[in-house]
Coordinates of C-alpha atoms in Angstrom, one line a residue:
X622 CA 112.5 249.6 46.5
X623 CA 109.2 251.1 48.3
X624 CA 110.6 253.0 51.5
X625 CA 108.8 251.9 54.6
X626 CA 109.8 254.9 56.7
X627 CA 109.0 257.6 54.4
X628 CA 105.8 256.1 52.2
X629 CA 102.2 254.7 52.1
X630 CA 99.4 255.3 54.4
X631 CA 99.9 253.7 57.9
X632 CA 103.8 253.5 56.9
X633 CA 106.0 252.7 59.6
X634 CA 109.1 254.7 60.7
X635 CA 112.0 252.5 61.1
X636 CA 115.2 253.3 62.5
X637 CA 119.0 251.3 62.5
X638 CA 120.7 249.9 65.4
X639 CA 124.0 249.0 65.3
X640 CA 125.3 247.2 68.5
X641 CA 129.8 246.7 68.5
X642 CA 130.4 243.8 70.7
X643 CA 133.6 242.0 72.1
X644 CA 133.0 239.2 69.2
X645 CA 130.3 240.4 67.2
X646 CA 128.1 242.8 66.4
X647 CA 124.3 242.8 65.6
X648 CA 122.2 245.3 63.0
X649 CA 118.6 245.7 63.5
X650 CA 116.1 247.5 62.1
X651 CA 113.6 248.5 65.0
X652 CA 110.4 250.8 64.6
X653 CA 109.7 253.5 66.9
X654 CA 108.0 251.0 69.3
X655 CA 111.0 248.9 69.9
X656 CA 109.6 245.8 67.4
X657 CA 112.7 244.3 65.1
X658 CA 111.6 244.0 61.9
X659 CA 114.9 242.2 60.6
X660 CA 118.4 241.4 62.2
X661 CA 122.1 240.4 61.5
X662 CA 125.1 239.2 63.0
X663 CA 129.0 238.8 62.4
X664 CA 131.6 237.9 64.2
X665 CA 135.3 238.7 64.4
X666 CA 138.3 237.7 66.8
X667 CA 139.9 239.1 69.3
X668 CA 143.1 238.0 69.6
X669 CA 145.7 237.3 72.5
X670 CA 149.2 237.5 70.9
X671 CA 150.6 237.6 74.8
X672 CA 148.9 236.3 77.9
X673 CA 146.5 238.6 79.4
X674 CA 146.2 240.7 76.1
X675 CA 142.9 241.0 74.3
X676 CA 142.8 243.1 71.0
X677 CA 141.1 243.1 67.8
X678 CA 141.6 244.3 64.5
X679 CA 139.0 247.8 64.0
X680 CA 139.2 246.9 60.5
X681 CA 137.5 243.7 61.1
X682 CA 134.5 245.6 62.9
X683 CA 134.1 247.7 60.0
X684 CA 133.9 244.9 57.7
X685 CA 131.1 243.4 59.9
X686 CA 129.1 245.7 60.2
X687 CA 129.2 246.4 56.5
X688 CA 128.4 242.7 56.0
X689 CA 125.7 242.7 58.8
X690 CA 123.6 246.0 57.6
X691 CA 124.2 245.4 53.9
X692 CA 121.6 242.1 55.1
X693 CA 119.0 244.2 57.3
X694 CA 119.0 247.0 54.5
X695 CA 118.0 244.7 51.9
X696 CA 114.2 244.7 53.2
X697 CA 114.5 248.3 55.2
X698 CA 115.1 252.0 54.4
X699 CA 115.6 252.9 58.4
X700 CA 115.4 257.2 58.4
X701 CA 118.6 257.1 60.9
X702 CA 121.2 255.1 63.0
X703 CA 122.1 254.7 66.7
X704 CA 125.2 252.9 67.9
X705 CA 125.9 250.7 70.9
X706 CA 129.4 249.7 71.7
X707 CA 131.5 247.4 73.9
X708 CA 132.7 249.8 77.0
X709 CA 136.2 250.6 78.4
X710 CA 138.5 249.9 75.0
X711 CA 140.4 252.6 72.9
X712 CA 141.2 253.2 69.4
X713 CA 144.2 255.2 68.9
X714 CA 144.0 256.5 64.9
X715 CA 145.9 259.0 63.2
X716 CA 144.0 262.1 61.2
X717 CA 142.6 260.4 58.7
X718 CA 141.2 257.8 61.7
X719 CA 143.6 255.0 60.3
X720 CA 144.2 252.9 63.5
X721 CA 147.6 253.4 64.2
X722 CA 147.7 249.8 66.3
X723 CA 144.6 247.0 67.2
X724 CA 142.1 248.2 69.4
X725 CA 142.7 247.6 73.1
X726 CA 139.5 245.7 74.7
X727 CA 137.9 245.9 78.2
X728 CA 139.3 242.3 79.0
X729 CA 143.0 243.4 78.3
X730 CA 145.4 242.6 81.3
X731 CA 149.0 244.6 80.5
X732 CA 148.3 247.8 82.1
X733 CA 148.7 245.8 86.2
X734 CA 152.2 248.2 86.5
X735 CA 149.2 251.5 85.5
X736 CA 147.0 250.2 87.3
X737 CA 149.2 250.2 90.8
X738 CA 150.3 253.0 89.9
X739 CA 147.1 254.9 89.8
X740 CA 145.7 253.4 92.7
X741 CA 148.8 254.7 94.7
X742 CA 148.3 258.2 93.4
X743 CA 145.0 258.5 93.6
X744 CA 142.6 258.5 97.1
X745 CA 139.6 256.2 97.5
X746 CA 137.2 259.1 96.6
X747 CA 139.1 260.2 93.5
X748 CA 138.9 257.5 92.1
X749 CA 134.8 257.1 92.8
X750 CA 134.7 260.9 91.9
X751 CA 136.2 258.5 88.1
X752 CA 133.2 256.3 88.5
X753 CA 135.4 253.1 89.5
X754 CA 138.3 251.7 90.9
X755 CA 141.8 251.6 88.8
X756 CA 141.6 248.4 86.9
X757 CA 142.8 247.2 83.8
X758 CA 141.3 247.3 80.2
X759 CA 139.7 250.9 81.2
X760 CA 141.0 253.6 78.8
X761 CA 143.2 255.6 81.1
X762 CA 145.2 252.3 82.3
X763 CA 145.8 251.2 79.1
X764 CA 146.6 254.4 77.5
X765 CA 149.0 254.7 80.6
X766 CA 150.3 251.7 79.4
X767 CA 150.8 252.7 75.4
X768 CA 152.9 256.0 76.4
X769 CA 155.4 253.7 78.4
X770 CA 155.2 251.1 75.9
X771 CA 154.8 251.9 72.5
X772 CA 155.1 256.2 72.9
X773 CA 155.6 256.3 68.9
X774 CA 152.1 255.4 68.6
X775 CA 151.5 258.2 70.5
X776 CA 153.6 260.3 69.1
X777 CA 151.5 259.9 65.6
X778 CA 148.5 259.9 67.7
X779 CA 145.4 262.0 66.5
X780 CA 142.3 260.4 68.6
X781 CA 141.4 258.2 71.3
X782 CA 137.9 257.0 70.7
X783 CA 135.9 254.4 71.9
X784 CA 135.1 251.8 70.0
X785 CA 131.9 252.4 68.8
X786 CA 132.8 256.2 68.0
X787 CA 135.6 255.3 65.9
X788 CA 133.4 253.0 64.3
X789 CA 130.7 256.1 64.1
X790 CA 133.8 258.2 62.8
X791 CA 135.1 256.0 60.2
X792 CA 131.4 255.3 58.5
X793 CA 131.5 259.3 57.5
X794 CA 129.9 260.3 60.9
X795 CA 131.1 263.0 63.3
X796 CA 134.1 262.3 66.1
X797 CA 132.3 262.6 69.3
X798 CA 131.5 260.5 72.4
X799 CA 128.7 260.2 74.8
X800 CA 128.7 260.5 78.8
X801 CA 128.1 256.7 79.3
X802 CA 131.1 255.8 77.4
X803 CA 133.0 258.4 78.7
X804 CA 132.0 257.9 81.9
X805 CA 134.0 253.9 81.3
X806 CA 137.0 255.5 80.7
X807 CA 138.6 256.7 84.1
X808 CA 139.5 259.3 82.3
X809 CA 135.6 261.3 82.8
X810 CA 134.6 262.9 86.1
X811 CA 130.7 260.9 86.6
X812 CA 129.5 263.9 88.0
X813 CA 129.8 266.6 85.9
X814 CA 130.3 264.3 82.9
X815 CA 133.5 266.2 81.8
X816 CA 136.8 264.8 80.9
X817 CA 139.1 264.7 84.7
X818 CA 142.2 267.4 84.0
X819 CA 143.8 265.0 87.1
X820 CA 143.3 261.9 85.0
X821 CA 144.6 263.2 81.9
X822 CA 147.1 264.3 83.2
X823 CA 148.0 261.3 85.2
X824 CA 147.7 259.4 82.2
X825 CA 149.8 261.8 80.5
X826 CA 146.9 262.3 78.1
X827 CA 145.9 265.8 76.0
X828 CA 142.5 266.6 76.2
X829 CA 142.6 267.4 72.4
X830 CA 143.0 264.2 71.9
X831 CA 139.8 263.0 73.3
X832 CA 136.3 263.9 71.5
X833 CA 133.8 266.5 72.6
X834 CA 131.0 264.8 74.9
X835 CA 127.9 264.8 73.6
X836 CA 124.0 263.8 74.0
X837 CA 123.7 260.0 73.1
X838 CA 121.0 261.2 71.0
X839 CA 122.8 264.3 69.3
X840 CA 123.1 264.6 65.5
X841 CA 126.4 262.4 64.0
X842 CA 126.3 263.6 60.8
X843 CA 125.9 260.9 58.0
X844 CA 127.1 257.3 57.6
X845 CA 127.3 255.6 54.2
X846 CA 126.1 252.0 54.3
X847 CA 125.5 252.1 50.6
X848 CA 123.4 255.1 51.0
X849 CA 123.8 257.9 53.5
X850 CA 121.8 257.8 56.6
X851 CA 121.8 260.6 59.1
X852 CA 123.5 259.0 62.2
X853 CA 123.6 259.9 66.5
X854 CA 126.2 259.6 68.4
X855 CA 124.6 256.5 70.0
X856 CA 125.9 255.1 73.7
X857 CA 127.7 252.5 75.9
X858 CA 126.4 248.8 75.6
X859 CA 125.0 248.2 79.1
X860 CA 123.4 252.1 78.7
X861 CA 121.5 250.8 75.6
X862 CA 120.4 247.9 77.1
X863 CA 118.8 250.2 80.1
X864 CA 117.3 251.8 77.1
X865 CA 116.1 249.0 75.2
X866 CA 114.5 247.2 78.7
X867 CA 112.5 250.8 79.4
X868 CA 114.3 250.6 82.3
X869 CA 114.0 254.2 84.7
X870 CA 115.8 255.2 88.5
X871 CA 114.8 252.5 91.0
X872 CA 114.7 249.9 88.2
X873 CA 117.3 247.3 87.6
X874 CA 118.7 243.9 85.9
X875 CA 120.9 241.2 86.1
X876 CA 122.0 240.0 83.1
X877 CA 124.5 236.5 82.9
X878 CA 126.5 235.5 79.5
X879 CA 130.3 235.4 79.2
X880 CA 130.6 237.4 82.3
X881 CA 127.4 239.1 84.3
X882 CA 126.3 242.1 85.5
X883 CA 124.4 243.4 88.2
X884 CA 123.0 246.9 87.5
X885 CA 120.8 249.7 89.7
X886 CA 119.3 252.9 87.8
X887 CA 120.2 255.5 90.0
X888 CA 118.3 259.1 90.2
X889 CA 121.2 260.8 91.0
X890 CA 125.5 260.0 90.7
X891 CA 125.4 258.2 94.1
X892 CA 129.4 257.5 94.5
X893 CA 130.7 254.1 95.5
X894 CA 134.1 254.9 97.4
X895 CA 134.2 251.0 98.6
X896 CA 135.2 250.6 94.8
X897 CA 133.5 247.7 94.5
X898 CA 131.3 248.4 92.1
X899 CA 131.4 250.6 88.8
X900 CA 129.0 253.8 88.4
X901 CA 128.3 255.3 84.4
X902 CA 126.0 257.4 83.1
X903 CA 122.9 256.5 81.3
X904 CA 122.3 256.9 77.6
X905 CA 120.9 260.8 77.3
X906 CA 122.0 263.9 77.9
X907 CA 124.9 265.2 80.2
X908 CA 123.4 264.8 83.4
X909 CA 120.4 262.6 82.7
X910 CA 121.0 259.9 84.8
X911 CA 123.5 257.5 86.3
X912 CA 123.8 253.7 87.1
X913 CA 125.5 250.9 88.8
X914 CA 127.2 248.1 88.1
X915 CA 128.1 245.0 89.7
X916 CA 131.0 243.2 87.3
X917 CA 131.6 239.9 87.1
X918 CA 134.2 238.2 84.4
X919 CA 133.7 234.8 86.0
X920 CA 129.8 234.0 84.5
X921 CA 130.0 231.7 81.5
X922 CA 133.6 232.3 81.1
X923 CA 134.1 229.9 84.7
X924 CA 131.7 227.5 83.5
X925 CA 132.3 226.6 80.6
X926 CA 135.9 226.4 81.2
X927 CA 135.4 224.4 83.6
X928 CA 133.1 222.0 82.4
X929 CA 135.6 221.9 79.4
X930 CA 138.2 220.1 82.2
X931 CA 135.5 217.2 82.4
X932 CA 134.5 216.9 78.8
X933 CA 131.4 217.8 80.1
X934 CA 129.1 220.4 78.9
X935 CA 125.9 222.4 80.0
X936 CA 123.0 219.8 79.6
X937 CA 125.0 217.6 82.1
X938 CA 126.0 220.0 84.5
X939 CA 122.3 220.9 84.8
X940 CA 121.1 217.7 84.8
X941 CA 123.4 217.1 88.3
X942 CA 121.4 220.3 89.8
X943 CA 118.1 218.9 89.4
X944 CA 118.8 217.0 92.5
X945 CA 119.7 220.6 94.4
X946 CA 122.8 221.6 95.9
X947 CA 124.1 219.6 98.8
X948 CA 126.0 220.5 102.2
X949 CA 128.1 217.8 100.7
X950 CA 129.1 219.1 97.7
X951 CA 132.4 220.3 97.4
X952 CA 132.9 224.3 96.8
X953 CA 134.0 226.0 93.7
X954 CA 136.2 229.3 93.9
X955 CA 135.1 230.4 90.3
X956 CA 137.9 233.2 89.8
X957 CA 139.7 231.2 86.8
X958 CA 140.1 235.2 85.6
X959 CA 140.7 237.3 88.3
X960 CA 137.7 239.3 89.3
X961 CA 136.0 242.9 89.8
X962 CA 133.1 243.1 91.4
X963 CA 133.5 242.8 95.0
X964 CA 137.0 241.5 95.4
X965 CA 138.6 243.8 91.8
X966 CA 141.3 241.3 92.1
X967 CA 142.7 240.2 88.7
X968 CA 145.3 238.3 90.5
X969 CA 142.3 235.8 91.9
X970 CA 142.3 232.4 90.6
X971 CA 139.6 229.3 90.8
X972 CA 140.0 226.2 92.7
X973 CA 137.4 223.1 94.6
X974 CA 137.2 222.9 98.6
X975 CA 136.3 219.9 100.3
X976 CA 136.4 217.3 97.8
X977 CA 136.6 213.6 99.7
X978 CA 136.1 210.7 98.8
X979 CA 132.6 210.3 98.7
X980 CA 132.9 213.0 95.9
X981 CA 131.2 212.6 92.9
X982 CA 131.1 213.7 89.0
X983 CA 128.1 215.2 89.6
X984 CA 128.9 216.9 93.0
X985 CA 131.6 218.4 90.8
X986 CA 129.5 219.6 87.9
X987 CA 126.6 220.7 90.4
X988 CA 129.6 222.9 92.5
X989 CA 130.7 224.6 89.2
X990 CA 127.4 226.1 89.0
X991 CA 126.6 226.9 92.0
X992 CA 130.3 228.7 92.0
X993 CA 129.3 230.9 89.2
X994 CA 125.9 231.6 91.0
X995 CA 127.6 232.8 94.1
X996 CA 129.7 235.0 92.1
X997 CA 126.9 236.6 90.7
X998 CA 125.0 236.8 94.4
X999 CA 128.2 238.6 95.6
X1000 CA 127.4 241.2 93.0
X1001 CA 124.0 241.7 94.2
X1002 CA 125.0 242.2 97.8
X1003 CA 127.6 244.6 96.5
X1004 CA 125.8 246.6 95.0
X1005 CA 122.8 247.0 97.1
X1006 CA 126.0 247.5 100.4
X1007 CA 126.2 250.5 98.3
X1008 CA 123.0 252.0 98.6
X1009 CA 121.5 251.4 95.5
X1010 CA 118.1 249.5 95.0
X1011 CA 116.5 246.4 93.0
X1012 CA 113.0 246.3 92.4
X1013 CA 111.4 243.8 93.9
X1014 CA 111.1 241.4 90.7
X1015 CA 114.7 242.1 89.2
X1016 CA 114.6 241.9 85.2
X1017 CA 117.2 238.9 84.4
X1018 CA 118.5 238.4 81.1
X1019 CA 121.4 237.4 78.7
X1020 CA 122.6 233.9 77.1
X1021 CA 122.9 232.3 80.3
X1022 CA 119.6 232.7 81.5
X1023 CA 117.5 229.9 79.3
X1024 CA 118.0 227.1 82.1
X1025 CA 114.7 226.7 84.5
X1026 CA 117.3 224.7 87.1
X1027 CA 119.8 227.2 87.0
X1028 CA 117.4 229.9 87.4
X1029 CA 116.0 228.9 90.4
X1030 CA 119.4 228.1 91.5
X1031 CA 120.5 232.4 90.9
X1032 CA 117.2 233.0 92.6
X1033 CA 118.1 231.3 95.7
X1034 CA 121.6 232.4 95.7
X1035 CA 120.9 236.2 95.6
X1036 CA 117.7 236.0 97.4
X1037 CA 116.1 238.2 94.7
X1038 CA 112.5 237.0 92.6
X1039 CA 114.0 237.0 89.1
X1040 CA 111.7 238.3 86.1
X1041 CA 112.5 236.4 82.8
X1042 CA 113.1 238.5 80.2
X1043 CA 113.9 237.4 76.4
X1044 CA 115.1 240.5 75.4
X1045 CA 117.7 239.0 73.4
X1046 CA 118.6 242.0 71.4
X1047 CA 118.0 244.7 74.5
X1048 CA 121.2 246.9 73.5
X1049 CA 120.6 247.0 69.7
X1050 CA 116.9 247.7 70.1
X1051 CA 118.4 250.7 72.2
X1052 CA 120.9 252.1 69.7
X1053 CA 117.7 252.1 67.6
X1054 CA 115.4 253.7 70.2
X1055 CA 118.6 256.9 70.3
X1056 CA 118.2 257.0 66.8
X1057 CA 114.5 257.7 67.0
X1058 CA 115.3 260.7 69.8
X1059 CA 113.6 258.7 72.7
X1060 CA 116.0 257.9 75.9
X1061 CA 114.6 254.9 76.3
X1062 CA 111.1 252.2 75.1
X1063 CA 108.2 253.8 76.1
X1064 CA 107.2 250.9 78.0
X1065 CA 109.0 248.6 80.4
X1066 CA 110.4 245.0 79.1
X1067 CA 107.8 242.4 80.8
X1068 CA 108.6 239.0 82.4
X1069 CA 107.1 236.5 80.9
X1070 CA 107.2 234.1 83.9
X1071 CA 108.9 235.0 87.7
X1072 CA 111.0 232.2 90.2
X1073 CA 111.1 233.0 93.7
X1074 CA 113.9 231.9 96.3
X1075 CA 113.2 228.9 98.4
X1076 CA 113.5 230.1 101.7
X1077 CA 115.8 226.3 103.0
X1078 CA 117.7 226.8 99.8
X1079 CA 118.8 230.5 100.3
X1080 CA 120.0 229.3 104.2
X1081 CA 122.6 226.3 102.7
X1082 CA 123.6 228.7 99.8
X1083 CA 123.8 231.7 102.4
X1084 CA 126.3 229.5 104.7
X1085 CA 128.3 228.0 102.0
X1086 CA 128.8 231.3 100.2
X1087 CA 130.0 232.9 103.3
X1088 CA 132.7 230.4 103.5
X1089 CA 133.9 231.0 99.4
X1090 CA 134.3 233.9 100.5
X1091 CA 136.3 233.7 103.4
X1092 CA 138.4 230.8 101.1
X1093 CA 139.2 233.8 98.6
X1094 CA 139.9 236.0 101.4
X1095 CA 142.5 233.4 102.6
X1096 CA 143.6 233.1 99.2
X1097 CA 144.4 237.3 98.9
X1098 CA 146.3 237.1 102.7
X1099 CA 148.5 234.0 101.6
X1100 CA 149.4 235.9 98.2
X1101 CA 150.3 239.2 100.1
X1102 CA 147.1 241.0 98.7
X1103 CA 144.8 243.2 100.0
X1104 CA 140.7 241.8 100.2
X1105 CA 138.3 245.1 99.1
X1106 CA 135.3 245.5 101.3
X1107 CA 131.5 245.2 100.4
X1108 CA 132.2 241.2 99.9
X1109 CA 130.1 240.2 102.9
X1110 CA 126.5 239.3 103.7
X1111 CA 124.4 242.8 103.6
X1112 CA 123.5 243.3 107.2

């Protein structure tokens, strides 16, 4: 087979990306430019054997990828490999990196006893000193949670890695981590970038356990995908994506699939002690850069679940927004899954305001839109409470995006212009760019067309925002709860 990195005149160097999602994971061969020259996918479950649990089999990521790059390979002789990886799980393996359980995921729910307990024990500006507020599915809760539960796991523990290290690890590459995954863990001080001694110890937690941080763009060792190819230690998946977009400080996105998120590049580790918001490092060297993040679970994950309640689909739903949002229409509280960012509540639940009798199907399909909109505009005003910036045409991207009604709907919720994007493979492109020693494309990701917020529009979805909110507010006083700040208007 003629090597295209290595060979020819004008050949072009080529480099791997390997991108470990929640449900899949993509392979792409990328040049030095960020251009994918040929990509693969596979999927895999996560599974819930209890209510609130999500947890997948490692095993089955390791098949996939094999799968997925034994495809992109065929064609390719990439000169190295960078990996991108779903944020916040752990993988607890034994010495020979044999998971000694399932992976535990971000989306997890069992750690809620860890999670009040660390926010009892820990101040407001400890915690942002940890990069976010105590929630569940982050590494330290739900290690918490495997010492009370299952301590003979721990007991034959070796490792805690991150998911996309273990998968690094277990292809023949070194055990290390980078400081935007370990930044997600709670377990990471985001300012020096060094494992917390109080969060290890809180979580009962031996720092030998944990892997050395490293560059995102350090050596790996080798991986064998057939044939050995020197590897990096690659970076969180929101961190490539930065990467990928050739996003710098001052720049942002907001990106909608499952759930969304709203995300600042910040020049320096700005802390959030509202905890309303999450703040990581960036894909580079200790101390390269930080940013923050707006999370929301309730993006595609509301909709669709709710649309699924009226045998309804996407198309439809859409087709009842071309006629705009009315003052009539009834409002949706999209929380069918508790939510972070602003309220990080995961006790929150969805329900429909104001529905009469003049209420119809499409008022109700129109409302679970514009619920999942709002959501996503309360992320924006979060984040920006906080200090950090947009640019003034904010990059939006992901799945969810393809819509022209529901664009211009997000636009006029958040009051932001909204670039679009099709950056489909944004994080795997990144992995690649690591692998090619670059921190990020060269050149920024460019919109191919822009919407702008209609100024009558942004008024109606202003007020009736401002009243979901106060619903869900309402909703945390009856249950006993405490409401977190920075869900308002920005003043």
């Amino acid at each position: 087979m003629r090597d295209t990195a290595t060979c020819g005149v004008g050949a072009v160097m080529t480099f791997l990306g390997i991108d470990l999602g929640t449900g899949s994971v993509k392979a792409a061969v990328v040049t030095d430019e960020g251009r994918v020259l040929a990509e693969a996918q596979r999927g895999y479950r996560v599974e819930s054997p209890q209510p609130g649990w999500a947890q997948s089999d490692p095993s089955a990521w390791l098949d996939a990828v094999r799968s997925a790059t034994t495809d992109v390979l065929k064609t390719e002789q990439p000169i190295a490999v960078g990996f991108s990886g779903q944020m916040h799980g752990v993988v607890v393996v034994d010495e020979n990196l044999v998971p000694l359980r399932p992976a535990i995921l971000w989306a997890d729910a069992r750690s809620m006893l860890q999670v009040q307990s660390m926010s009892q024990q820990f101040s407001a500006d400890q915690l942002s000193q940890l990069g976010s507020p105590a929630v569940p599915g982050f590494a330290a809760t739900s290690v918490a949670w495997l010492y009370a539960n299952e301590p003979d796991v721990m007991a034959r523990a070796r490792y805690v890695l991150q998911p996309k290290d273990w998968l690094r690890a277990a292809l023949g590459g070194a055990i290390a981590t980078d400081p935007s995954d370990a930044t997600g863990t709670l377990l990471c001080d985001v300012v020096t970038e060094t494992w917390s001694p109080a969060a290890l110890a809180w979580a009962g937690l031996s720092a030998q356990l944990l892997p050395e941080i490293r560059s995102s763009n350090a050596p790996a060792g080798l991986i064998n995908l057939g044939r050995e190819i020197p590897a990096v230690v690659g970076a969180a998946d929101t961190a490539c994506a930065l990467a990928g977009l050739g996003l710098r400080p001052g720049d942002g996105f907001i990106a909608v699939g499952t759930g969304a998120q709203v995300v600042s590049v910040l020049a320096q580790p700005d802390l959030d002690a509202s905890l309303v918001t999450h703040t990581f490092a960036t894909a580079g060297d200790i101390g390269a850069g930080w940013f923050r993040v707006g999370a929301v679970q309730n993006a595609g994950l509301s909709l669709t679940t709710a649309l699924s309640w009226f045998g309804s689909d996407v198309a439809e739903a859409t087709a009842a927004l071309n006629d705009g949002i009315q003052s009539s229409d009834p409002i949706y509280v999209p929380y069918v899954a508790g939510e972070r960012t602003p309220f990080m509540d995961a006790d929150l639940r969805g329900s429909w305001h104001g529905i009469g009798l003049s209420t119809d199907r499409a008022a109700m399909l129109r409302s679970i839109l514009e619920g999942v909109a709002q959501a996503i505009a309360l992320a924006v005003t979060a984040v920006t409470n906080t200090g950090a910036v947009l640019p003034d045409v904010v990059p939006l991207v992901g799945g969810g995006t393809h819509d022209r009604v529901f664009r211009q709907l997000l636009a006029d919720a958040t009051g932001c212009a909204l670039g679009v994007v099709d950056v489909p493979n944004a994080a795997v492109v990144g992995a690649a760019i690591l692998a090619a020693g670059q921190v990020r494309a060269a050149n920024r990701a460019e919109a191919s067309s822009v919407v702008t917020p209609a100024h009558t529009a942004m008024q109606l979805l202003a007020e009736r925002r401002e009243t979901m909110t106060q619903l869900v507010r309402d909703q945390q006083l009856t249950s006993g709860r405490s409401s977190k700040s920075g869900a308002g208007e920005s003043k």
